[in-house]
Short mmCIF file of C-alpha atoms and ligand atoms in Angstrom, two decimals:
data_model
loop_
_atom_site.label_atom_id
_atom_site.label_comp_id
_atom_site.label_asym_id
_atom_site.label_seq_id
_atom_site.Cartn_x
_atom_site.Cartn_y
_atom_site.Cartn_z
CA MET A 236 86.06 123.94 68.55
CA ARG A 237 88.71 126.66 68.59
CA THR A 238 86.29 129.10 70.22
CA TYR A 239 85.52 126.58 72.90
CA ILE A 240 89.20 125.88 73.61
CA THR A 241 89.76 129.60 74.06
CA ILE A 242 86.84 129.83 76.48
CA PHE A 243 88.10 126.83 78.42
CA PHE A 244 91.60 128.27 78.57
CA ILE A 245 90.36 131.62 79.83
CA GLY A 246 88.32 129.67 82.39
CA LEU A 247 91.52 128.15 83.75
CA LEU A 248 92.89 131.57 84.48
CA PHE A 249 90.13 132.68 86.85
CA THR A 250 91.03 132.69 90.50
CA GLY A 251 89.17 133.28 93.77
CA CYS A 252 85.50 132.83 94.53
CA SER A 253 83.22 134.63 92.16
CA LYS A 254 80.05 134.50 90.17
CA GLN A 255 81.05 134.76 86.53
CA PRO A 256 78.95 136.83 84.19
CA ALA A 257 76.87 134.37 82.26
CA GLN A 258 78.04 133.71 78.70
CA SER A 259 74.41 133.49 77.75
CA ASP A 260 71.12 133.83 79.60
CA GLN A 261 70.95 130.07 79.81
CA LEU A 262 74.39 129.37 81.27
CA TYR A 263 74.88 129.91 85.00
CA GLN A 264 78.50 129.73 86.19
CA GLN A 265 80.05 130.06 89.61
CA GLN A 266 83.54 129.45 90.92
CA PHE A 267 84.93 128.91 94.39
CA TYR A 268 88.18 127.71 95.92
CA ILE A 269 88.33 124.41 97.80
CA PHE A 270 90.45 121.20 97.92
CA GLY A 271 93.43 123.46 97.19
CA THR A 272 92.01 124.19 93.76
CA LEU A 273 89.51 126.28 91.87
CA VAL A 274 86.13 124.60 91.42
CA GLY A 275 83.82 125.80 88.68
CA ILE A 276 80.18 124.80 88.29
CA SER A 277 78.26 125.44 85.08
CA ILE A 278 74.54 124.83 84.91
CA TRP A 279 72.44 124.98 81.77
CA ASP A 280 68.98 126.37 81.42
CA VAL A 281 67.45 126.52 84.89
CA PRO A 282 66.21 129.63 86.72
CA GLU A 283 69.09 131.56 88.30
CA LYS A 284 67.70 131.15 91.83
CA GLN A 285 67.50 127.36 91.48
CA ALA A 286 71.04 127.23 90.07
CA SER A 287 72.51 129.46 92.75
CA GLU A 288 70.83 127.46 95.56
CA ALA A 289 72.16 124.23 94.07
CA VAL A 290 75.69 125.65 93.96
CA ASP A 291 75.38 126.75 97.60
CA ALA A 292 74.36 123.19 98.54
CA ILE A 293 77.38 121.79 96.70
CA ILE A 294 79.73 124.29 98.37
CA ASN A 295 78.40 123.03 101.74
CA ASP A 296 78.92 119.39 100.75
CA PHE A 297 82.45 120.07 99.45
CA GLN A 298 83.33 121.95 102.63
CA ALA A 299 82.18 118.93 104.66
CA ILE A 300 84.25 116.55 102.50
CA HIS A 301 87.23 118.86 102.87
CA ASN A 302 86.83 118.97 106.67
CA HIS A 303 86.17 115.27 107.21
CA PHE A 304 88.64 113.76 104.72
CA HIS A 305 91.62 116.10 104.81
CA ALA A 306 94.85 114.11 105.01
CA TRP A 307 96.66 116.37 107.46
CA LYS A 308 94.31 119.07 108.75
CA PRO A 309 92.47 117.94 111.91
CA GLY A 310 89.17 116.19 111.21
CA ALA A 311 87.58 112.73 111.19
CA LEU A 312 90.30 111.22 108.97
CA THR A 313 93.21 112.51 111.06
CA ASP A 314 91.39 111.22 114.18
CA LEU A 315 91.12 107.79 112.56
CA ASN A 316 94.78 107.91 111.53
CA GLN A 317 95.84 108.83 115.06
CA ALA A 318 93.83 105.94 116.50
CA ILE A 319 95.44 103.52 114.00
CA ALA A 320 98.94 104.79 114.86
CA ALA A 321 98.17 104.27 118.55
CA GLY A 322 96.88 100.73 117.90
CA GLN A 323 93.37 101.69 118.96
CA ALA A 324 89.92 101.26 117.43
CA TRP A 325 88.19 104.41 116.18
CA THR A 326 84.53 104.93 116.94
CA VAL A 327 82.82 106.16 113.79
CA THR A 328 81.97 109.79 114.44
CA GLU A 329 81.61 110.58 110.76
CA PRO A 330 79.56 107.89 108.94
CA SER A 331 80.28 109.42 105.50
CA LEU A 332 83.79 107.99 105.88
CA LEU A 333 82.52 104.40 105.63
CA PRO A 334 81.48 104.37 101.92
CA VAL A 335 84.79 106.10 101.14
CA LEU A 336 86.71 103.30 102.89
CA GLU A 337 84.63 100.74 101.00
CA GLN A 338 85.27 102.28 97.57
CA ALA A 339 88.95 102.80 98.33
CA THR A 340 89.29 99.11 99.25
CA LEU A 341 87.60 98.03 96.01
CA PHE A 342 89.89 100.20 93.85
CA PHE A 343 92.91 99.03 95.87
CA HIS A 344 92.11 95.42 94.91
CA GLN A 345 91.22 96.19 91.29
CA SER A 346 94.54 98.00 90.83
CA ASN A 347 96.68 95.25 92.41
CA GLY A 348 97.43 97.69 95.23
CA LEU A 349 98.93 100.39 92.97
CA PHE A 350 96.14 102.73 94.13
CA ASN A 351 96.85 102.46 97.84
CA PRO A 352 95.43 105.23 100.05
CA ALA A 353 96.99 103.50 103.10
CA VAL A 354 100.46 104.85 102.25
CA GLY A 355 99.84 108.26 103.84
CA GLN A 356 103.05 107.97 105.90
CA LEU A 357 105.10 107.67 102.70
CA ILE A 358 103.26 110.60 101.13
CA GLN A 359 103.98 112.63 104.26
CA LEU A 360 107.61 111.49 104.34
CA TRP A 361 108.08 112.83 100.81
CA GLY A 362 106.82 116.21 102.04
CA PHE A 363 103.41 116.29 100.39
CA HIS A 364 101.34 116.93 103.50
CA ASN A 365 101.85 120.63 102.97
CA ASP A 366 99.87 123.35 101.22
CA ASP A 367 103.09 125.07 100.22
CA LEU A 368 105.51 122.84 98.34
CA SER A 369 108.00 125.61 97.58
CA SER A 370 109.75 125.38 100.96
CA THR A 371 113.31 124.03 101.27
CA TYR A 372 113.26 120.32 100.77
CA GLN A 373 115.30 117.42 102.13
CA TYR A 374 115.34 113.99 100.50
CA PRO A 375 113.69 111.55 102.98
CA PRO A 376 116.00 109.11 104.82
CA PRO A 377 116.25 105.97 102.61
CA ASP A 378 116.11 103.65 105.64
CA LYS A 379 112.78 105.22 106.69
CA ILE A 380 111.39 104.67 103.17
CA ALA A 381 112.56 101.02 103.27
CA GLU A 382 111.04 100.53 106.73
CA LEU A 383 107.63 101.81 105.61
CA VAL A 384 107.69 99.71 102.43
CA ALA A 385 108.52 96.61 104.50
CA LEU A 386 105.59 97.31 106.84
CA ALA A 387 103.37 97.20 103.69
CA PRO A 388 100.36 99.25 104.85
CA SER A 389 97.32 98.29 102.80
CA MET A 390 93.54 98.73 102.67
CA ASP A 391 93.23 95.06 103.66
CA ASP A 392 94.59 95.96 107.11
CA ILE A 393 91.44 98.00 107.82
CA LYS A 394 88.53 96.22 109.47
CA ILE A 395 85.08 97.66 110.12
CA GLN A 396 82.86 96.14 112.79
CA GLY A 397 79.64 97.94 113.58
CA ASN A 398 80.65 101.47 114.47
CA LEU A 399 84.31 100.62 115.07
CA VAL A 400 87.17 100.90 112.58
CA PHE A 401 90.58 99.45 113.36
CA SER A 402 93.73 98.42 111.58
CA SER A 403 95.88 95.37 112.19
CA ASN A 404 98.85 97.40 110.88
CA ARG A 405 99.91 100.56 112.70
CA ALA A 406 101.83 101.76 109.63
CA VAL A 407 98.52 102.45 107.87
CA GLN A 408 97.84 106.16 107.40
CA LEU A 409 94.93 106.99 105.13
CA ASP A 410 95.22 109.70 102.48
CA PHE A 411 92.33 109.98 100.01
CA GLY A 412 94.00 112.63 97.84
CA ALA A 413 94.03 110.28 94.83
CA PHE A 414 90.26 109.99 94.56
CA ALA A 415 88.64 112.67 96.73
CA LYS A 416 87.96 114.99 93.80
CA GLY A 417 86.32 112.22 91.79
CA TYR A 418 84.28 111.18 94.80
CA ALA A 419 83.22 114.78 95.41
CA ALA A 420 82.28 115.24 91.73
CA ASP A 421 80.07 112.13 91.89
CA LEU A 422 78.28 113.53 94.97
CA ALA A 423 77.87 116.94 93.34
CA ILE A 424 76.24 115.53 90.22
CA LYS A 425 73.99 113.33 92.37
CA LYS A 426 72.98 116.40 94.39
CA LEU A 427 72.21 118.36 91.19
CA HIS A 428 69.98 115.52 89.97
CA GLN A 429 68.16 115.48 93.32
CA LEU A 430 67.58 119.22 92.89
CA GLY A 431 66.12 118.71 89.42
CA ILE A 432 69.20 119.85 87.48
CA HIS A 433 70.23 117.50 84.69
CA ASN A 434 72.54 119.58 82.48
CA ALA A 435 75.65 120.71 84.29
CA ILE A 436 79.37 120.37 84.72
CA VAL A 437 81.42 120.38 87.94
CA ASN A 438 85.10 121.08 87.36
CA ALA A 439 87.60 120.77 90.21
CA GLY A 440 90.87 122.08 88.81
CA GLY A 441 90.55 120.20 85.52
CA ASN A 442 89.08 117.05 87.12
CA LEU A 443 85.44 117.18 86.19
CA LYS A 444 82.13 115.46 85.88
CA ALA A 445 79.32 116.43 83.55
CA THR A 446 75.73 115.44 83.12
CA GLY A 447 73.41 115.98 80.19
CA GLN A 448 74.23 118.54 77.52
CA LYS A 449 74.68 122.23 76.92
CA GLY A 450 71.43 122.79 75.05
CA ASP A 451 71.50 120.78 71.82
CA LYS A 452 75.28 120.28 72.01
CA PRO A 453 77.42 118.02 74.19
CA TRP A 454 79.63 119.52 76.88
CA LEU A 455 83.04 120.08 75.29
CA ILE A 456 86.02 120.06 77.59
CA GLY A 457 89.75 120.57 77.24
CA ILE A 458 92.34 118.13 78.62
CA ARG A 459 95.28 120.05 79.99
CA HIS A 460 98.72 119.56 78.48
CA PRO A 461 101.24 118.11 80.97
CA ASN A 462 103.21 121.35 80.62
CA GLY A 463 100.42 122.71 82.84
CA GLU A 464 99.63 125.58 80.49
CA ASP A 465 98.26 124.54 77.12
CA ILE A 466 95.31 122.41 76.13
CA LEU A 467 96.43 119.06 74.73
CA ALA A 468 93.11 117.84 73.38
CA ALA A 469 89.39 118.40 73.50
CA VAL A 470 86.64 115.86 74.01
CA ALA A 471 82.85 115.92 73.78
CA LEU A 472 81.19 114.23 76.74
CA ARG A 473 78.35 111.74 76.45
CA GLY A 474 75.73 112.29 79.13
CA GLU A 475 76.93 111.55 82.66
CA GLU A 476 80.69 111.22 82.42
CA SER A 477 83.75 112.29 84.32
CA VAL A 478 87.23 113.14 83.05
CA MET A 479 90.00 112.82 85.61
CA THR A 480 93.68 113.59 85.04
CA SER A 481 96.65 112.74 87.24
CA GLY A 482 99.66 114.86 86.48
CA ASN A 483 102.97 115.61 88.09
CA TYR A 484 102.85 119.21 86.84
CA GLU A 485 100.73 120.46 89.75
CA ARG A 486 102.21 118.93 92.91
CA PHE A 487 105.88 118.00 92.99
CA ARG A 488 108.98 118.53 95.10
CA GLU A 489 112.37 119.59 93.79
CA TYR A 490 115.62 118.34 95.24
CA LYS A 491 119.06 119.01 93.69
CA GLY A 492 117.40 119.99 90.41
CA LYS A 493 115.33 116.81 90.16
CA ARG A 494 111.56 116.74 90.27
CA TYR A 495 109.73 114.27 92.55
CA SER A 496 106.07 113.59 91.79
CA HIS A 497 103.38 113.45 94.48
CA ILE A 498 102.36 109.99 93.28
CA ILE A 499 104.24 107.29 95.16
CA ASP A 500 104.82 103.72 94.02
CA PRO A 501 103.71 101.67 97.06
CA ARG A 502 106.04 98.82 95.96
CA ASN A 503 109.26 100.79 96.51
CA GLY A 504 108.09 103.94 98.32
CA ILE A 505 109.54 106.22 95.61
CA PRO A 506 107.73 108.90 93.55
CA VAL A 507 106.84 107.57 90.12
CA LYS A 508 108.48 108.60 86.87
CA GLY A 509 107.38 107.83 83.35
CA PHE A 510 103.96 109.28 82.69
CA THR A 511 103.56 113.00 83.20
CA SER A 512 99.81 112.82 82.83
CA VAL A 513 97.12 110.15 82.69
CA THR A 514 93.54 110.97 81.73
CA ILE A 515 90.59 108.63 82.22
CA ILE A 516 86.98 109.02 81.13
CA SER A 517 84.40 107.02 83.07
CA GLN A 518 80.88 107.49 84.31
CA ASN A 519 82.16 106.90 87.85
CA GLY A 520 84.24 109.90 88.93
CA ALA A 521 85.80 108.22 91.97
CA LEU A 522 86.84 105.25 89.84
CA ALA A 523 88.27 107.50 87.10
CA ASP A 524 90.24 109.45 89.69
CA ALA A 525 91.58 106.34 91.44
CA ALA A 526 92.44 104.77 88.08
CA SER A 527 94.29 107.88 86.86
CA THR A 528 96.59 107.53 89.87
CA ALA A 529 96.87 103.73 89.59
CA LEU A 530 97.81 103.83 85.89
CA THR A 531 100.42 106.50 86.59
CA VAL A 532 102.02 104.03 89.02
CA ALA A 533 101.52 101.07 86.64
CA GLY A 534 103.63 102.79 83.97
CA LEU A 535 104.13 101.78 80.35
CA GLN A 536 104.51 98.10 81.18
CA ASP A 537 101.26 97.52 83.06
CA TRP A 538 98.79 100.35 82.45
CA HIS A 539 96.74 98.35 79.95
CA LYS A 540 96.30 95.36 82.26
CA ILE A 541 95.38 97.53 85.27
CA ALA A 542 92.93 99.59 83.17
CA GLN A 543 91.21 96.34 82.12
CA GLN A 544 91.06 95.11 85.72
CA MET A 545 89.51 98.40 86.82
CA GLY A 546 86.93 98.26 84.01
CA ILE A 547 88.22 101.45 82.35
CA LYS A 548 87.20 102.05 78.72
CA TYR A 549 88.90 105.36 77.84
CA VAL A 550 92.53 106.19 78.67
CA MET A 551 95.12 108.66 77.41
CA LEU A 552 98.64 108.74 78.86
CA VAL A 553 101.51 111.12 78.12
CA ASP A 554 105.14 110.24 78.82
CA GLU A 555 108.05 112.54 79.64
CA ALA A 556 108.94 112.90 75.94
CA GLY A 557 105.39 114.09 75.19
CA THR A 558 104.39 110.87 73.40
CA VAL A 559 100.72 110.05 73.79
CA TYR A 560 99.58 106.46 74.44
CA ILE A 561 95.89 105.95 73.92
CA ASN A 562 93.40 103.13 73.52
CA PRO A 563 91.44 103.03 70.22
CA ALA A 564 88.07 103.98 71.76
CA MET A 565 89.62 107.06 73.40
CA ALA A 566 91.51 107.95 70.19
CA GLU A 567 88.17 108.11 68.38
CA ARG A 568 86.87 110.65 70.88
CA VAL A 569 89.67 113.15 71.44
CA GLN A 570 90.67 115.95 69.11
CA PHE A 571 94.21 117.26 69.34
CA GLN A 572 95.14 120.84 68.61
CA PRO A 573 95.99 120.59 64.89
CA LYS A 574 99.16 122.70 65.13
CA LYS A 575 100.50 120.85 68.18
CA LYS A 576 99.62 117.26 67.38
CA PRO A 577 101.89 114.99 69.45
CA LYS A 578 103.33 111.61 68.51
CA ILE A 579 100.49 109.17 69.18
CA ILE A 580 100.75 105.44 69.87
CA ILE A 581 97.44 103.57 69.76
CA SER A 582 97.30 100.54 72.04
CA GLU A 583 95.36 97.29 71.80
CA PRO A 584 91.64 97.76 72.60
CA LEU A 585 90.71 97.65 76.28
P1 AMP B 24 96.00 112.26 91.77
O1 AMP B 24 96.34 113.67 91.41
O2 AMP B 24 94.55 111.94 91.63
O3 AMP B 24 96.86 111.26 91.08
O4 AMP B 24 96.27 112.10 93.34
C1 AMP B 24 97.56 112.27 93.88
C2 AMP B 24 97.49 112.20 95.38
O5 AMP B 24 97.18 110.86 95.79
C3 AMP B 24 98.80 112.51 96.08
O6 AMP B 24 98.94 113.90 96.33
C4 AMP B 24 98.70 111.69 97.35
O7 AMP B 24 97.93 112.38 98.30
C5 AMP B 24 97.92 110.46 96.92
N1 AMP B 24 98.75 109.31 96.48
C6 AMP B 24 100.04 109.31 96.07
N2 AMP B 24 100.42 108.08 95.67
C7 AMP B 24 99.34 107.28 95.84
C8 AMP B 24 99.08 105.89 95.58
N3 AMP B 24 100.01 105.08 95.06
N4 AMP B 24 97.84 105.42 95.86
C9 AMP B 24 96.88 106.23 96.38
N5 AMP B 24 97.07 107.53 96.65
C10 AMP B 24 98.27 108.06 96.36
MG1 MG B 25 93.56 110.32 90.96
#
């Protein structure tokens, strides 16, 4: 286990787009930069040519997702958002957006609206529609926050009729940042299966999906510590599974010495506090990703109920004091670093 954790940790340090030297003849690894993060693909025991062609296909798919679904760079989603803001219907020019809208609406309902990709205007207002978050920062005007909360943009405002999409609420601005990586990971694994590859792992900046095994052993992965540097725990994956983590250690704004997370509570329009990281394991990557964001918003009070509603079976949450909250089934699966074992509170079963 220790050897693996070291390998994983070194893996986190790689940057740029590169083909890594294989750790063994059977392991093909390639990394590239997209979605503002480093994506690594590992494929077990297929000929190098087949593996490299599969990775090229996934890079193409990810580039398309990036172009079509980006929240602020011009593409199909910004076109749709502009049409909504102007009170106009949008003619579907990019059909791949429709299943994304469908899934987003389902997760919106399952999470009691805590996962709400319609709050793009709030996310923008808090300064998160920027690649560089280090620039000088002004706290958003409180009356503007209140106005947007009162307008209550939601996925239920969106209607699809034939090849037209429109919104009954002009305050809706879609931002799929909370589940795009999970969605992309699902597509990548599906593509690998179509190409005859059944043992692989796709890791987008620590949000990952695996399929099959690494030879006769399961894929072992590390869950990043909310301090953004260490590994908190390791887990062995079981066949096709994804592990998605929401954390405020990667994207945040600082104002007068206080940190503001990129996850916004749609009920009050304010960045959430409480959990610094929430990790979900599920077969469905998009669901795990959406749920990791929803449970961050739900907080200590409601995470268990929302996890049940979303059909989640494995959850681990870390609060600002470093205390770990975990459901019994997840507790059975994760292994903490022995020397850095945190305080752990096991919840009722899910
Ligand atoms: P994640 O890291 O998966 O939790 O996704 C965080 C991203 O989701 C943010 O950068 C925003 O783009 C978006 N977001 C923030 N708050 C919400 C929310 N309550 N519901 C849906 N998306 C959100
Ligand atoms: Mg998420």
